């Protein structure tokens, strides 16, 4: 049990750094919500978070659950905790935190979405990937994350290539070329009318993005 608690604690600590990175960028709340919902798209595609939830509600549920003593360290996995707070039988009140700053709830939702994705993909630089969001909002759109999330749910190898490409962790030409092709397909899925040249230029700009 100690090893499980240690692993969950490490995930939470890493996920908090992502929400802090977003907080210091100083985005207006609407921009923060857009990026937060984009990050949550991955967990939704994995079937962990319900599709109808927005990032603010995810965060609100997490904050209220923790206040009631329902904390991740009391569960066998972070995902098990998320699945539990997704239910409505523990006393979640959508009106309780209506006067709380929405930023606080959104950032908590980002933390939850990041942590659960990290747990599912422990060998990928998920923390680094999501930490790029604040400085690269043009990449972290809901539409693009929806497409990348589909990969996470159906083709973990392709998802890994994309994450490694964007974070700069991919070094060998084979992985880089493969990730580039995958991202080209994603650009065309988002905008079917985009030319190959423009799509290629966009994808090239995503390689090894900086915080």
Short mmCIF file of C-alpha atoms in Angstrom, two decimals:
data_model
loop_
_atom_site.label_atom_id
_atom_site.label_comp_id
_atom_site.label_asym_id
_atom_site.label_seq_id
_atom_site.Cartn_x
_atom_site.Cartn_y
_atom_site.Cartn_z
CA UNK A 1 0.00 0.00 0.00
CA UNK A 2 2.91 2.33 0.77
CA UNK A 3 4.20 2.04 -2.79
CA UNK A 4 0.76 2.89 -4.17
CA UNK A 5 0.50 5.96 -1.92
CA UNK A 6 3.99 7.04 -2.95
CA UNK A 7 3.14 6.72 -6.63
CA UNK A 8 -0.10 8.68 -6.26
CA UNK A 9 1.70 11.37 -4.26
CA UNK A 10 4.37 11.73 -6.93
CA UNK A 11 1.73 12.03 -9.65
CA UNK A 12 -0.18 14.69 -7.72
CA UNK A 13 3.02 16.66 -7.07
CA UNK A 14 3.91 16.59 -10.77
CA UNK A 15 0.37 17.52 -11.84
CA UNK A 16 0.36 20.51 -9.49
CA UNK A 17 3.40 21.91 -11.32
CA UNK A 18 1.34 21.96 -14.54
CA UNK A 19 -1.50 23.95 -12.95
CA UNK A 20 1.05 26.31 -11.36
CA UNK A 21 2.73 26.81 -14.74
CA UNK A 22 -0.62 27.83 -16.21
CA UNK A 23 -1.40 30.08 -13.25
CA UNK A 24 1.75 32.17 -13.64
CA UNK A 25 1.10 32.83 -17.33
CA UNK A 26 -1.70 35.16 -16.23
CA UNK A 27 -4.30 34.17 -18.79
CA UNK A 28 -7.79 35.64 -18.57
CA UNK A 29 -10.25 33.14 -17.17
CA UNK A 30 -11.79 32.37 -20.57
CA UNK A 31 -8.40 31.57 -22.07
CA UNK A 32 -7.59 29.45 -19.05
CA UNK A 33 -10.85 27.52 -19.50
CA UNK A 34 -10.10 26.86 -23.18
CA UNK A 35 -6.69 25.38 -22.37
CA UNK A 36 -8.08 23.53 -19.34
CA UNK A 37 -10.84 21.94 -21.41
CA UNK A 38 -8.26 21.00 -24.06
CA UNK A 39 -6.15 19.21 -21.43
CA UNK A 40 -9.27 17.51 -20.05
CA UNK A 41 -10.07 16.24 -23.56
CA UNK A 42 -7.36 13.59 -23.23
CA UNK A 43 -8.85 12.12 -20.04
CA UNK A 44 -12.29 12.22 -21.64
CA UNK A 45 -11.04 10.33 -24.69
CA UNK A 46 -9.59 7.72 -22.34
CA UNK A 47 -13.05 7.26 -20.82
CA UNK A 48 -11.93 8.41 -17.36
CA UNK A 49 -13.78 11.73 -17.22
CA UNK A 50 -17.34 11.97 -18.49
CA UNK A 51 -17.69 13.81 -21.84
CA UNK A 52 -20.24 16.28 -20.47
CA UNK A 53 -17.95 17.59 -17.73
CA UNK A 54 -16.09 20.83 -18.27
CA UNK A 55 -12.77 21.50 -16.59
CA UNK A 56 -14.30 23.87 -14.04
CA UNK A 57 -16.77 21.25 -12.82
CA UNK A 58 -14.01 18.63 -12.66
CA UNK A 59 -12.03 20.95 -10.42
CA UNK A 60 -15.04 21.86 -8.31
CA UNK A 61 -15.84 18.20 -7.71
CA UNK A 62 -12.23 17.52 -6.72
CA UNK A 63 -12.13 20.46 -4.30
CA UNK A 64 -15.42 19.49 -2.66
CA UNK A 65 -14.42 15.83 -2.42
CA UNK A 66 -11.12 16.68 -0.75
CA UNK A 67 -12.91 18.97 1.68
CA UNK A 68 -15.06 15.99 2.68
CA UNK A 69 -11.97 13.86 3.24
CA UNK A 70 -12.23 11.98 -0.08
CA UNK A 71 -8.59 12.32 -1.10
CA UNK A 72 -6.63 10.40 -3.77
CA UNK A 73 -4.31 8.81 -1.20
CA UNK A 74 -7.24 6.79 0.14
CA UNK A 75 -7.73 5.00 -3.19
CA UNK A 76 -5.91 2.21 -4.99
CA UNK A 77 -5.22 4.55 -7.91
CA UNK A 78 -5.76 8.17 -8.87
CA UNK A 79 -8.14 7.00 -11.58
CA UNK A 80 -10.27 5.18 -9.02
CA UNK A 81 -10.59 8.43 -7.08
CA UNK A 82 -11.60 10.36 -10.20
CA UNK A 83 -14.20 7.74 -11.08
CA UNK A 84 -15.64 8.09 -7.56
CA UNK A 85 -15.88 11.89 -7.55
CA UNK A 86 -17.55 11.69 -10.95
CA UNK A 87 -20.54 10.12 -9.20
CA UNK A 88 -23.27 12.18 -7.55
CA UNK A 89 -23.87 10.03 -4.46
CA UNK A 90 -21.27 11.58 -2.16
CA UNK A 91 -22.83 15.01 -1.78
CA UNK A 92 -21.47 17.11 -4.63
CA UNK A 93 -23.27 20.46 -4.64
CA UNK A 94 -22.92 22.51 -7.86
CA UNK A 95 -23.99 25.64 -5.94
CA UNK A 96 -21.57 25.29 -3.03
CA UNK A 97 -18.59 27.04 -4.63
CA UNK A 98 -20.50 29.41 -6.89
CA UNK A 99 -18.72 32.41 -5.35
CA UNK A 100 -15.26 30.85 -5.61
CA UNK A 101 -12.93 32.31 -8.22
CA UNK A 102 -13.43 30.21 -11.37
CA UNK A 103 -9.65 30.18 -11.92
CA UNK A 104 -9.18 28.11 -8.78
CA UNK A 105 -11.64 25.48 -9.98
CA UNK A 106 -10.22 25.43 -13.50
CA UNK A 107 -6.64 25.01 -12.27
CA UNK A 108 -7.76 22.17 -9.99
CA UNK A 109 -9.46 20.57 -13.00
CA UNK A 110 -6.20 20.87 -14.93
CA UNK A 111 -4.37 19.17 -12.05
CA UNK A 112 -6.89 16.30 -12.01
CA UNK A 113 -6.83 15.85 -15.80
CA UNK A 114 -3.04 15.91 -15.88
CA UNK A 115 -2.62 13.47 -12.99
CA UNK A 116 -4.99 10.88 -14.39
CA UNK A 117 -3.32 11.04 -17.82
CA UNK A 118 0.13 10.72 -16.24
CA UNK A 119 -1.01 7.66 -14.33
CA UNK A 120 -2.28 6.01 -17.50
CA UNK A 121 0.95 6.79 -19.40
CA UNK A 122 3.74 6.59 -16.79
CA UNK A 123 6.52 6.26 -19.37
CA UNK A 124 5.64 9.41 -21.33
CA UNK A 125 6.58 13.03 -20.51
CA UNK A 126 2.93 13.98 -19.95
CA UNK A 127 3.81 16.55 -17.31
CA UNK A 128 6.19 18.30 -19.72
CA UNK A 129 3.62 18.04 -22.53
CA UNK A 130 0.82 19.78 -20.61
CA UNK A 131 3.24 22.29 -19.08
CA UNK A 132 3.69 23.70 -22.59
CA UNK A 133 0.05 24.76 -22.75
CA UNK A 134 0.34 28.19 -21.16
CA UNK A 135 2.96 29.46 -23.60
CA UNK A 136 1.62 27.60 -26.65
CA UNK A 137 -2.17 28.07 -26.59
CA UNK A 138 -2.34 27.90 -30.39
CA UNK A 139 -1.48 24.20 -30.16
CA UNK A 140 -3.57 23.33 -27.12
CA UNK A 141 -7.02 23.80 -28.59
CA UNK A 142 -9.95 21.56 -27.74
CA UNK A 143 -10.17 20.43 -31.39
CA UNK A 144 -6.52 19.37 -31.57
CA UNK A 145 -6.55 17.73 -28.14
CA UNK A 146 -9.72 15.86 -29.09
CA UNK A 147 -7.83 14.34 -32.03
CA UNK A 148 -4.73 13.60 -29.94
CA UNK A 149 -7.00 12.18 -27.26
CA UNK A 150 -8.43 9.72 -29.78
CA UNK A 151 -4.89 8.44 -30.28
CA UNK A 152 -4.45 8.10 -26.53
CA UNK A 153 -7.57 5.95 -26.42
CA UNK A 154 -6.95 3.81 -29.50
CA UNK A 155 -3.24 3.92 -30.40
CA UNK A 156 -1.00 4.55 -27.40
CA UNK A 157 2.14 4.17 -29.53
CA UNK A 158 1.05 6.98 -31.86
CA UNK A 159 0.06 9.09 -28.86
CA UNK A 160 3.50 8.54 -27.38
CA UNK A 161 5.19 9.63 -30.59
CA UNK A 162 3.20 12.87 -30.64
CA UNK A 163 3.95 13.66 -26.98
CA UNK A 164 7.65 12.93 -27.47
CA UNK A 165 7.75 15.01 -30.66
CA UNK A 166 6.11 18.05 -29.09
CA UNK A 167 8.22 17.92 -25.92
CA UNK A 168 11.43 17.36 -27.87
CA UNK A 169 11.99 13.94 -26.29
CA UNK A 170 11.90 12.22 -29.70
CA UNK A 171 15.43 12.21 -31.13
CA UNK A 172 15.60 9.46 -33.77
CA UNK A 173 14.53 10.34 -37.29
CA UNK A 174 12.08 7.45 -37.58
CA UNK A 175 10.04 8.58 -34.57
CA UNK A 176 10.20 12.23 -35.59
CA UNK A 177 9.05 11.48 -39.14
CA UNK A 178 6.28 9.20 -37.93
CA UNK A 179 5.05 11.77 -35.41
CA UNK A 180 5.16 14.45 -38.07
CA UNK A 181 2.96 12.33 -40.35
CA UNK A 182 0.49 11.71 -37.51
CA UNK A 183 0.28 15.42 -36.72
CA UNK A 184 -0.17 16.22 -40.42
CA UNK A 185 -3.20 13.93 -40.44
CA UNK A 186 -4.52 15.68 -37.33
CA UNK A 187 -4.14 19.11 -38.92
CA UNK A 188 -6.10 17.90 -41.95
CA UNK A 189 -8.79 16.41 -39.70
CA UNK A 190 -9.16 19.76 -37.93
CA UNK A 191 -9.08 21.79 -41.15
CA UNK A 192 -9.78 19.63 -44.23
CA UNK A 193 -9.03 22.57 -46.53
CA UNK A 194 -5.53 23.22 -45.23
CA UNK A 195 -2.75 22.84 -47.80
CA UNK A 196 0.07 20.35 -47.33
CA UNK A 197 2.61 23.17 -47.12
CA UNK A 198 0.76 25.07 -44.41
CA UNK A 199 0.07 21.89 -42.45
CA UNK A 200 3.73 20.91 -42.72
CA UNK A 201 4.89 24.33 -41.51
CA UNK A 202 2.52 24.13 -38.55
CA UNK A 203 3.69 20.66 -37.60
CA UNK A 204 7.34 21.66 -37.92
CA UNK A 205 6.65 24.48 -35.47
CA UNK A 206 5.28 22.04 -32.91
CA UNK A 207 8.55 20.13 -32.62
CA UNK A 208 10.24 20.62 -29.26
CA UNK A 209 8.03 23.52 -28.19
CA UNK A 210 9.31 25.58 -25.29
CA UNK A 211 7.64 26.60 -22.03
#
